[in-house]
Coordinates of C-alpha atoms in Angstrom, one line a residue:
M780 CA -36.5 3.8 7.1
S781 CA -37.6 0.3 7.7
R782 CA -37.7 -1.2 11.2
T783 CA -35.0 -3.7 10.2
L784 CA -32.6 -1.0 9.0
V785 CA -33.2 1.0 12.2
Q786 CA -32.5 -2.1 14.4
R787 CA -29.4 -2.9 12.4
G788 CA -28.2 0.7 12.8
L789 CA -28.8 0.6 16.5
S790 CA -26.9 -2.7 16.8
A791 CA -24.0 -1.4 14.8
H792 CA -24.0 1.9 16.8
A793 CA -23.8 -0.1 20.1
A794 CA -21.1 -2.5 18.8
I795 CA -18.8 0.3 17.5
G796 CA -19.3 2.4 20.6
L797 CA -18.5 -0.5 23.0
L798 CA -15.4 -1.4 20.9
A799 CA -13.9 2.1 20.9
S800 CA -15.6 4.0 23.8
T801 CA -12.7 4.1 26.2
L802 CA -10.1 5.4 23.8
L803 CA -12.6 7.7 22.0
Y804 CA -13.4 9.2 25.4
I805 CA -9.7 9.9 26.1
V806 CA -9.1 11.3 22.6
C807 CA -12.2 13.6 22.8
L808 CA -11.5 14.9 26.3
T809 CA -7.9 15.6 25.5
G810 CA -8.9 17.2 22.2
S811 CA -11.2 19.6 24.0
V812 CA -8.3 20.7 26.2
T813 CA -5.7 20.7 23.4
V814 CA -7.7 23.4 21.5
F815 CA -5.9 25.8 23.8
Y816 CA -2.4 24.4 23.0
E817 CA -0.8 27.8 22.5
E818 CA -2.4 29.3 25.6
W819 CA -1.2 26.3 27.7
Q820 CA 2.4 27.1 26.5
R821 CA 2.1 30.7 27.7
I822 CA 0.7 29.5 31.1
E823 CA 3.5 27.0 31.4
Q824 CA 6.3 29.5 30.8
P825 CA 4.9 33.0 31.5
D826 CA 8.3 34.6 31.7
A827 CA 9.4 33.8 28.1
P828 CA 10.0 36.9 26.0
E829 CA 7.1 37.9 23.9
M830 CA 6.9 40.3 20.9
A831 CA 4.4 41.2 18.1
R832 CA 7.2 41.0 15.4
I833 CA 10.9 40.2 15.1
A834 CA 13.3 41.7 12.7
P835 CA 14.8 39.5 9.9
E836 CA 18.3 40.4 11.2
A837 CA 17.4 39.2 14.7
V838 CA 16.1 35.9 13.3
Q839 CA 19.4 35.5 11.4
A840 CA 21.4 36.3 14.5
G841 CA 19.4 33.8 16.6
I842 CA 19.9 31.0 14.2
A843 CA 23.7 31.7 14.2
H844 CA 23.8 31.8 18.0
V845 CA 22.0 28.4 18.3
L846 CA 24.1 26.6 15.7
A847 CA 27.3 28.0 17.2
A848 CA 26.3 26.5 20.6
E849 CA 26.0 23.1 18.9
K850 CA 29.6 22.9 17.5
G851 CA 31.1 19.6 18.1
R852 CA 27.7 17.8 18.1
K853 CA 26.1 15.9 15.3
A854 CA 24.9 18.4 12.7
T855 CA 21.1 19.1 12.9
G856 CA 19.2 18.1 9.8
H857 CA 16.4 20.7 10.1
L858 CA 16.2 23.9 12.1
Y859 CA 12.8 25.4 12.9
V860 CA 12.1 29.0 13.9
H861 CA 8.6 29.7 15.3
L862 CA 7.9 33.4 14.5
P863 CA 5.5 35.5 16.6
T864 CA 1.8 35.0 15.9
D865 CA -1.3 36.3 17.5
A866 CA -1.9 33.1 19.4
L867 CA 1.7 32.6 20.5
P868 CA 3.7 35.9 20.3
R869 CA 7.1 34.2 20.9
T870 CA 10.2 33.4 18.8
T871 CA 11.6 29.9 19.4
V872 CA 14.4 28.0 17.6
T873 CA 14.2 24.2 17.6
T874 CA 17.0 21.9 16.4
D875 CA 17.6 18.1 16.7
H876 CA 19.2 18.9 20.1
Q877 CA 17.4 21.7 21.8
A878 CA 14.6 24.3 21.8
V879 CA 15.3 27.9 23.0
H880 CA 13.5 31.2 23.1
L881 CA 14.9 34.3 21.5
D882 CA 14.5 37.9 22.6
E883 CA 13.8 40.8 20.2
R884 CA 17.5 41.2 19.4
G885 CA 17.9 37.5 18.5
D886 CA 19.8 36.6 21.7
V887 CA 19.0 33.3 23.3
A888 CA 16.8 34.0 26.3
G889 CA 16.5 30.5 27.7
R890 CA 15.2 27.0 27.1
E891 CA 11.7 26.3 25.9
L892 CA 9.8 24.7 28.8
N893 CA 6.5 23.4 27.5
G894 CA 6.8 19.7 28.5
W895 CA 3.2 19.4 29.7
S896 CA 1.7 21.0 26.5
E897 CA 3.7 18.6 24.4
F898 CA 2.6 15.7 26.5
L899 CA -1.0 16.8 26.1
L900 CA -0.7 17.2 22.3
N901 CA 1.0 13.8 22.0
L902 CA -1.7 12.1 24.1
H903 CA -4.4 13.4 21.8
Y904 CA -2.4 12.7 18.6
T905 CA -1.1 9.2 19.4
L906 CA -2.3 8.2 22.9
N907 CA 1.5 8.3 23.8
I908 CA 2.1 5.3 21.5
P909 CA 5.3 6.1 19.6
G910 CA 5.7 6.0 15.8
I911 CA 3.2 5.1 13.2
V912 CA 1.2 2.7 15.4
G913 CA -0.2 5.5 17.6
L914 CA -1.1 7.8 14.7
T915 CA -2.8 4.9 12.9
L916 CA -4.8 3.9 16.0
V917 CA -6.1 7.5 16.5
G918 CA -6.8 7.8 12.8
G919 CA -8.8 4.6 13.1
L920 CA -10.7 6.0 16.0
G921 CA -11.7 9.0 13.7
V922 CA -13.1 6.5 11.2
M923 CA -15.1 4.8 14.1
M924 CA -16.4 8.2 15.1
I925 CA -17.7 8.8 11.6
A926 CA -19.4 5.4 11.7
L927 CA -20.9 6.2 15.1
S928 CA -22.3 9.4 13.9
L929 CA -23.9 7.9 10.8
T930 CA -25.3 4.8 12.6
G931 CA -26.6 7.1 15.3
V932 CA -28.7 8.9 12.7
I933 CA -29.9 5.6 11.2
A934 CA -30.8 4.1 14.6
H935 CA -33.0 7.1 15.5
P936 CA -35.2 8.0 12.6
R937 CA -36.9 10.8 14.6
I938 CA -33.6 12.2 15.9
F939 CA -34.0 15.5 14.0
R940 CA -37.7 15.8 14.7
D941 CA -37.0 15.5 18.4
A942 CA -34.1 17.8 18.3
F943 CA -35.7 20.3 20.8
R944 CA -37.3 17.6 23.0
L945 CA -35.4 17.0 26.3
R946 CA -36.7 15.1 29.2
A947 CA -33.7 15.9 31.3
R948 CA -34.8 14.4 34.6
D949 CA -36.9 11.4 33.5
R950 CA -35.8 8.2 35.2
G951 CA -35.5 4.7 33.7
G952 CA -32.8 5.8 31.3
I953 CA -35.0 8.2 29.3
G954 CA -33.4 11.4 30.6
L955 CA -29.9 10.1 29.9
A956 CA -30.9 8.9 26.4
D957 CA -32.4 12.3 25.7
W958 CA -29.2 14.1 26.7
H959 CA -27.2 11.6 24.5
N960 CA -29.5 12.1 21.5
R961 CA -30.0 15.9 21.7
L962 CA -26.3 16.6 22.2
G963 CA -25.6 14.1 19.4
V964 CA -27.9 16.0 17.0
W965 CA -26.4 19.4 17.8
T966 CA -22.8 18.3 17.6
L967 CA -23.3 16.1 14.5
P968 CA -21.7 18.6 12.0
F969 CA -18.9 19.2 14.4
A970 CA -18.4 15.5 15.1
L971 CA -18.2 14.6 11.4
A972 CA -15.8 17.5 10.7
V973 CA -13.3 16.6 13.5
A974 CA -13.7 12.9 12.9
L975 CA -13.0 13.1 9.2
T976 CA -10.1 15.5 9.6
G977 CA -8.7 13.4 12.6
A978 CA -8.9 10.3 10.4
M979 CA -7.1 12.2 7.6
I980 CA -4.3 13.4 9.9
G981 CA -3.9 10.1 11.8
L982 CA -3.9 7.9 8.7
A983 CA -1.8 10.3 6.5
T984 CA 1.5 8.5 7.3
V985 CA 0.0 5.1 6.4
N986 CA -1.4 6.6 3.2
G987 CA 2.0 8.2 2.5
Y988 CA 3.8 4.9 2.8
G989 CA 1.2 3.2 0.6
L990 CA 1.6 5.9 -2.1
A991 CA 5.4 5.8 -1.9
R992 CA 5.5 2.1 -2.2
S993 CA 3.0 1.9 -5.1
F994 CA 4.1 4.9 -7.2
Y995 CA 7.4 6.3 -5.9
K996 CA 9.6 3.2 -5.4
G997 CA 9.3 3.6 -1.6
D998 CA 10.4 7.3 -1.5
L999 CA 8.1 8.9 1.1
E1000 CA 9.4 12.5 0.5
A1001 CA 8.6 12.1 -3.2
A1002 CA 5.0 10.9 -2.4
Y1003 CA 4.4 14.0 -0.2
A1004 CA 6.1 16.5 -2.7
P1005 CA 3.0 17.0 -5.0
I1006 CA 1.0 18.2 -2.0
F1007 CA 3.5 20.0 0.3
G1008 CA 6.4 20.8 -2.0
A1009 CA 9.7 19.1 -2.5
E1010 CA 12.9 19.6 -0.6
G1011 CA 16.1 20.5 -2.5
R1012 CA 18.8 18.1 -3.3
P1013 CA 21.1 17.5 -0.4
D1014 CA 24.7 18.5 -0.7
P1015 CA 26.8 17.8 2.4
K1016 CA 29.7 20.1 1.6
A1017 CA 30.2 22.8 4.2
A1018 CA 29.0 26.3 3.3
P1019 CA 28.2 29.6 5.0
L1020 CA 24.9 29.8 6.8
A1021 CA 21.9 30.5 4.6
D1022 CA 20.7 34.1 4.4
V1023 CA 17.4 33.7 6.2
A1024 CA 17.1 37.5 6.7
T1025 CA 17.1 38.2 3.0
A1026 CA 14.5 35.5 2.5
L1027 CA 12.2 37.1 5.1
R1028 CA 12.7 40.6 3.5
V1029 CA 11.9 39.2 0.0
M1030 CA 8.9 37.5 1.5
A1031 CA 7.6 40.7 3.0
G1032 CA 8.1 42.7 -0.2
R1033 CA 6.7 40.1 -2.6
F1034 CA 3.8 38.7 -0.5
P1035 CA 2.8 41.5 1.9
D1036 CA -0.5 39.9 2.8
A1037 CA 1.0 36.7 3.9
R1038 CA 2.3 36.6 7.5
P1039 CA 5.3 34.3 8.1
S1040 CA 4.8 32.0 11.1
Y1041 CA 7.6 29.5 10.6
V1042 CA 11.1 29.3 9.1
I1043 CA 12.5 25.9 8.3
L1044 CA 16.1 25.7 7.4
H1045 CA 16.9 22.4 5.7
E1046 CA 20.4 21.0 6.2
P1047 CA 21.8 24.2 7.7
G1048 CA 25.5 25.0 7.0
T1049 CA 25.7 22.8 3.9
A1050 CA 25.9 23.6 0.2
G1051 CA 22.4 22.0 -0.2
Q1052 CA 20.6 24.0 2.5
Q1053 CA 17.3 25.5 1.6
V1054 CA 15.0 28.1 3.4
Q1055 CA 11.3 27.3 3.6
I1056 CA 8.9 29.9 5.0
L1057 CA 5.5 28.9 6.1
A1058 CA 3.2 31.9 6.0
L1059 CA -0.4 32.4 7.2
H1060 CA -3.1 33.6 4.8
Q1061 CA -5.9 35.7 6.3
R1062 CA -9.5 34.4 5.9
R1063 CA -8.3 31.1 4.7
L1064 CA -8.7 27.7 6.3
I1065 CA -5.3 26.4 5.2
Y1066 CA -2.6 26.2 7.9
G1067 CA -0.3 28.2 5.6
E1068 CA 1.6 28.3 2.4
N1069 CA 5.2 26.9 1.9
Y1070 CA 7.5 29.4 0.2
M1071 CA 10.9 28.2 -1.0
F1072 CA 14.1 30.1 -1.1
D1073 CA 17.7 29.1 -1.9
R1074 CA 20.6 29.7 0.5
A1075 CA 21.2 33.2 -0.8
G1076 CA 17.5 34.1 0.0
R1077 CA 16.3 34.1 -3.6
Y1078 CA 12.7 33.1 -4.1
R1079 CA 12.2 29.7 -5.8
G1080 CA 8.4 29.2 -5.8
H1081 CA 5.7 28.0 -3.5
A1082 CA 4.0 24.6 -2.9
G1083 CA 0.5 25.6 -4.0
L1084 CA -1.4 25.0 -0.7
S1085 CA -3.1 28.4 -1.2
D1086 CA -3.8 28.3 -4.9
G1087 CA -3.0 24.9 -6.2
A1088 CA -5.1 21.8 -6.9
A1089 CA -8.3 21.3 -4.9
G1090 CA -6.8 18.3 -3.2
Q1091 CA -3.8 20.3 -2.0
Q1092 CA -6.0 23.0 -0.5
V1093 CA -8.2 20.3 1.2
A1094 CA -5.1 18.6 2.7
A1095 CA -3.8 21.9 4.0
S1096 CA -7.1 22.8 5.6
A1097 CA -7.5 19.6 7.6
Y1098 CA -5.4 20.7 10.6
N1099 CA -7.0 24.0 11.3
L1100 CA -10.5 22.6 10.8
H1101 CA -9.7 19.9 13.3
F1102 CA -8.2 22.1 16.0
G1103 CA -10.1 25.3 15.4
N1104 CA -7.0 27.4 14.7
Y1105 CA -8.7 29.7 12.2
G1106 CA -10.8 32.3 14.0
G1107 CA -9.1 33.4 17.1
L1108 CA -10.1 32.8 20.7
A1109 CA -13.8 32.8 20.1
V1110 CA -13.6 29.9 17.7
K1111 CA -11.3 28.0 20.1
I1112 CA -13.9 28.5 22.9
A1113 CA -16.6 27.2 20.6
Y1114 CA -14.5 24.2 19.7
A1115 CA -13.8 23.4 23.4
L1116 CA -17.5 23.6 24.3
L1117 CA -18.5 21.4 21.3
G1118 CA -15.7 19.0 22.1
T1119 CA -16.9 18.8 25.7
A1120 CA -20.5 18.0 24.5
L1121 CA -19.1 15.3 22.2
T1122 CA -17.2 13.8 25.2
V1123 CA -20.5 13.8 27.1
V1124 CA -22.2 12.0 24.2
I1125 CA -19.5 9.2 24.3
A1126 CA -19.7 8.9 28.1
T1127 CA -23.5 8.7 28.1
G1128 CA -23.5 6.2 25.3
T1129 CA -21.9 3.4 27.2
S1130 CA -23.9 4.3 30.4
I1131 CA -27.1 3.9 28.4
W1132 CA -26.0 0.5 27.2
L1133 CA -25.2 -0.6 30.7
G1134 CA -28.6 0.8 32.0
K1135 CA -30.5 -1.2 29.3
R1136 CA -28.7 -4.4 30.4
E1137 CA -29.5 -3.8 34.0
R1138 CA -33.2 -3.2 33.3
R1139 CA -33.2 -6.6 31.5
G1140 CA -31.8 -8.3 34.6
Y1141 CA -28.1 -8.4 33.5
R1142 CA -26.4 -6.5 36.2
Q1143 CA -22.7 -6.0 35.8
P1144 CA -21.6 -3.8 38.7
R1145 CA -17.8 -4.2 38.0
L1146 CA -18.3 -3.1 34.4
R1147 CA -20.3 -0.1 35.7
Q1148 CA -17.6 0.8 38.2
G1149 CA -14.9 0.4 35.6
W1150 CA -16.7 2.8 33.2
N1151 CA -17.1 5.3 36.0
A1152 CA -13.4 5.1 36.5
I1153 CA -12.7 5.9 32.9
V1154 CA -15.2 8.8 32.7
W1155 CA -14.1 10.6 35.9
G1156 CA -10.7 9.1 36.4
T1157 CA -9.3 10.4 33.1
G1158 CA -9.9 14.0 34.2
V1159 CA -8.3 13.2 37.6
A1160 CA -5.2 11.7 35.9
L1161 CA -4.9 14.7 33.5
A1162 CA -5.2 17.1 36.4
L1163 CA -2.5 15.2 38.3
T1164 CA -0.1 15.6 35.4
L1165 CA -0.7 19.4 35.4
L1166 CA -0.1 19.5 39.2
A1167 CA 3.1 17.6 38.6
R1168 CA 4.2 20.2 36.1
R1169 CA 3.8 22.9 38.7
C1170 CA 5.3 20.9 41.7
I1171 CA 8.0 18.9 40.0
G1172 CA 8.8 21.0 36.9
N1173 CA 9.1 20.6 33.2
E1174 CA 10.9 17.3 33.4
A1175 CA 8.0 15.5 35.3
P1176 CA 7.2 12.0 34.0
Y1177 CA 3.7 13.1 32.6
M1178 CA 3.1 9.9 30.6
A1179 CA 3.9 7.6 33.5
I1180 CA 1.8 9.7 35.9
F1181 CA -1.3 9.8 33.6
W1182 CA -1.4 6.1 32.6
A1183 CA -0.4 4.8 36.1
A1184 CA -3.0 6.9 37.8
L1185 CA -5.7 5.9 35.4
A1186 CA -4.8 2.2 35.6
L1187 CA -4.8 2.3 39.4
M1188 CA -8.2 4.0 39.5
L1189 CA -9.6 1.5 37.1
A1190 CA -8.2 -1.5 39.0
V1191 CA -9.4 -0.3 42.4
S1192 CA -12.8 0.6 41.0
V1193 CA -13.3 -2.8 39.5
A1194 CA -12.0 -4.6 42.6
L1195 CA -14.2 -2.7 45.1
P1196 CA -17.6 -4.1 46.0
E1197 CA -20.7 -2.4 44.6
R1198 CA -21.5 -0.8 48.0
Y1199 CA -18.6 1.6 47.6
R1200 CA -19.7 4.7 45.7
V1201 CA -16.8 4.9 43.2
R1202 CA -18.3 7.6 41.0
R1203 CA -18.9 9.9 43.9
A1204 CA -15.3 9.4 45.2
L1205 CA -13.8 10.1 41.8
Q1206 CA -16.0 13.2 41.3
I1207 CA -14.8 14.5 44.7
A1208 CA -11.2 13.7 43.7
L1209 CA -11.6 15.6 40.4
A1210 CA -13.1 18.6 42.2
A1211 CA -10.2 18.6 44.7
C1212 CA -7.6 18.4 41.9
L1213 CA -9.2 21.2 39.9
T1214 CA -9.5 23.3 43.1
A1215 CA -5.8 22.8 43.9
L1216 CA -4.8 23.7 40.4
F1217 CA -5.9 27.4 40.6
P1218 CA -3.5 28.5 43.4
A1219 CA -0.8 26.2 42.0
M1220 CA -0.9 27.9 38.6
L1221 CA -0.7 31.3 40.3
L1222 CA 2.5 30.5 42.2
P1223 CA 5.7 31.9 40.6
G1224 CA 8.3 29.6 39.0

């Protein structure tokens, strides 16, 4: 590559990195932790009943119990039953009003209490910004990560030739640059995969609205139907509860190799209700296949995520490829390690830029202190939310704690004179929080 192209690539790499570094760092760090989403739920509520399987009749009974408890309230539009899986062997019913665990008989065993896990997932998905704005922002960050990966390769034409060269302890910024470049090389396929799928997931809603407006007269459900399957026509007339047990038995007999993981009951208790069963397919990257049944439990077809058009199968594979939910605990651990390495790449990128400016005589100690607050303070704030889950309970204000703590650390770090060693103080605070977490997570309750 020409010297001019390399220089332009380096400039673009630095500009994009500076523009998005703070939010990208938070998204990558939380993504590395969110890989263990199901495991965090089990840690949060260790006393919830667990089972390898649950009988169809128990699922039917559980749905009936939950809906009976909601009489007199606004009818729920969709009811979801999480069935036991290897990663999360629990049965949970979620409606518009509540989420409860079921035991093996289908009796309600108590509320679902996974507030911190949901906060963590939402922080990674939307940065806690509600609605389409948060999803779009995080999807845009995925696009920026793709651009960073590509411009990083252009900016360093010898990046692959030097893949095994690491001057870890060299001063003058060389050691830090080597860590950045070497980790960037070895995480490049992973970074491109998670960035592309993250952009797909984050921008899916925007794309859906665009398709709906352009081709489906604004009907968002109609725009999604060719990919994920269409819902039945609503009919609000009252009717007996749909026969979910029969649908599950038909599913087991007709598709024995597919393992149901979710039951979705559309418009329960109405004449237009429909049963949808999401089933896992072994040795496939897709998150599952949608099987449709009428209210009597008769099979009405499937969406085609497992055997339909290539675009459908690609769309259905994005989620598992992004979160590593396709190969058990070993793959999750690999994703967490690669995600941590990617987080280090982002952290060192801005530090390298600051170091270059300092060596040219442009010292900006407040900016350096602020970046240290982001790098180390994000972990401190996240640890504080987990401590709050243990000390305060499921209803702790996780979002307020995280953002207030991070903002406070950032403000104090920028305001303090350079002689105060902010980075060392934050490192000690992070170590103290992590040390306190171990006995706190072992306490009962």
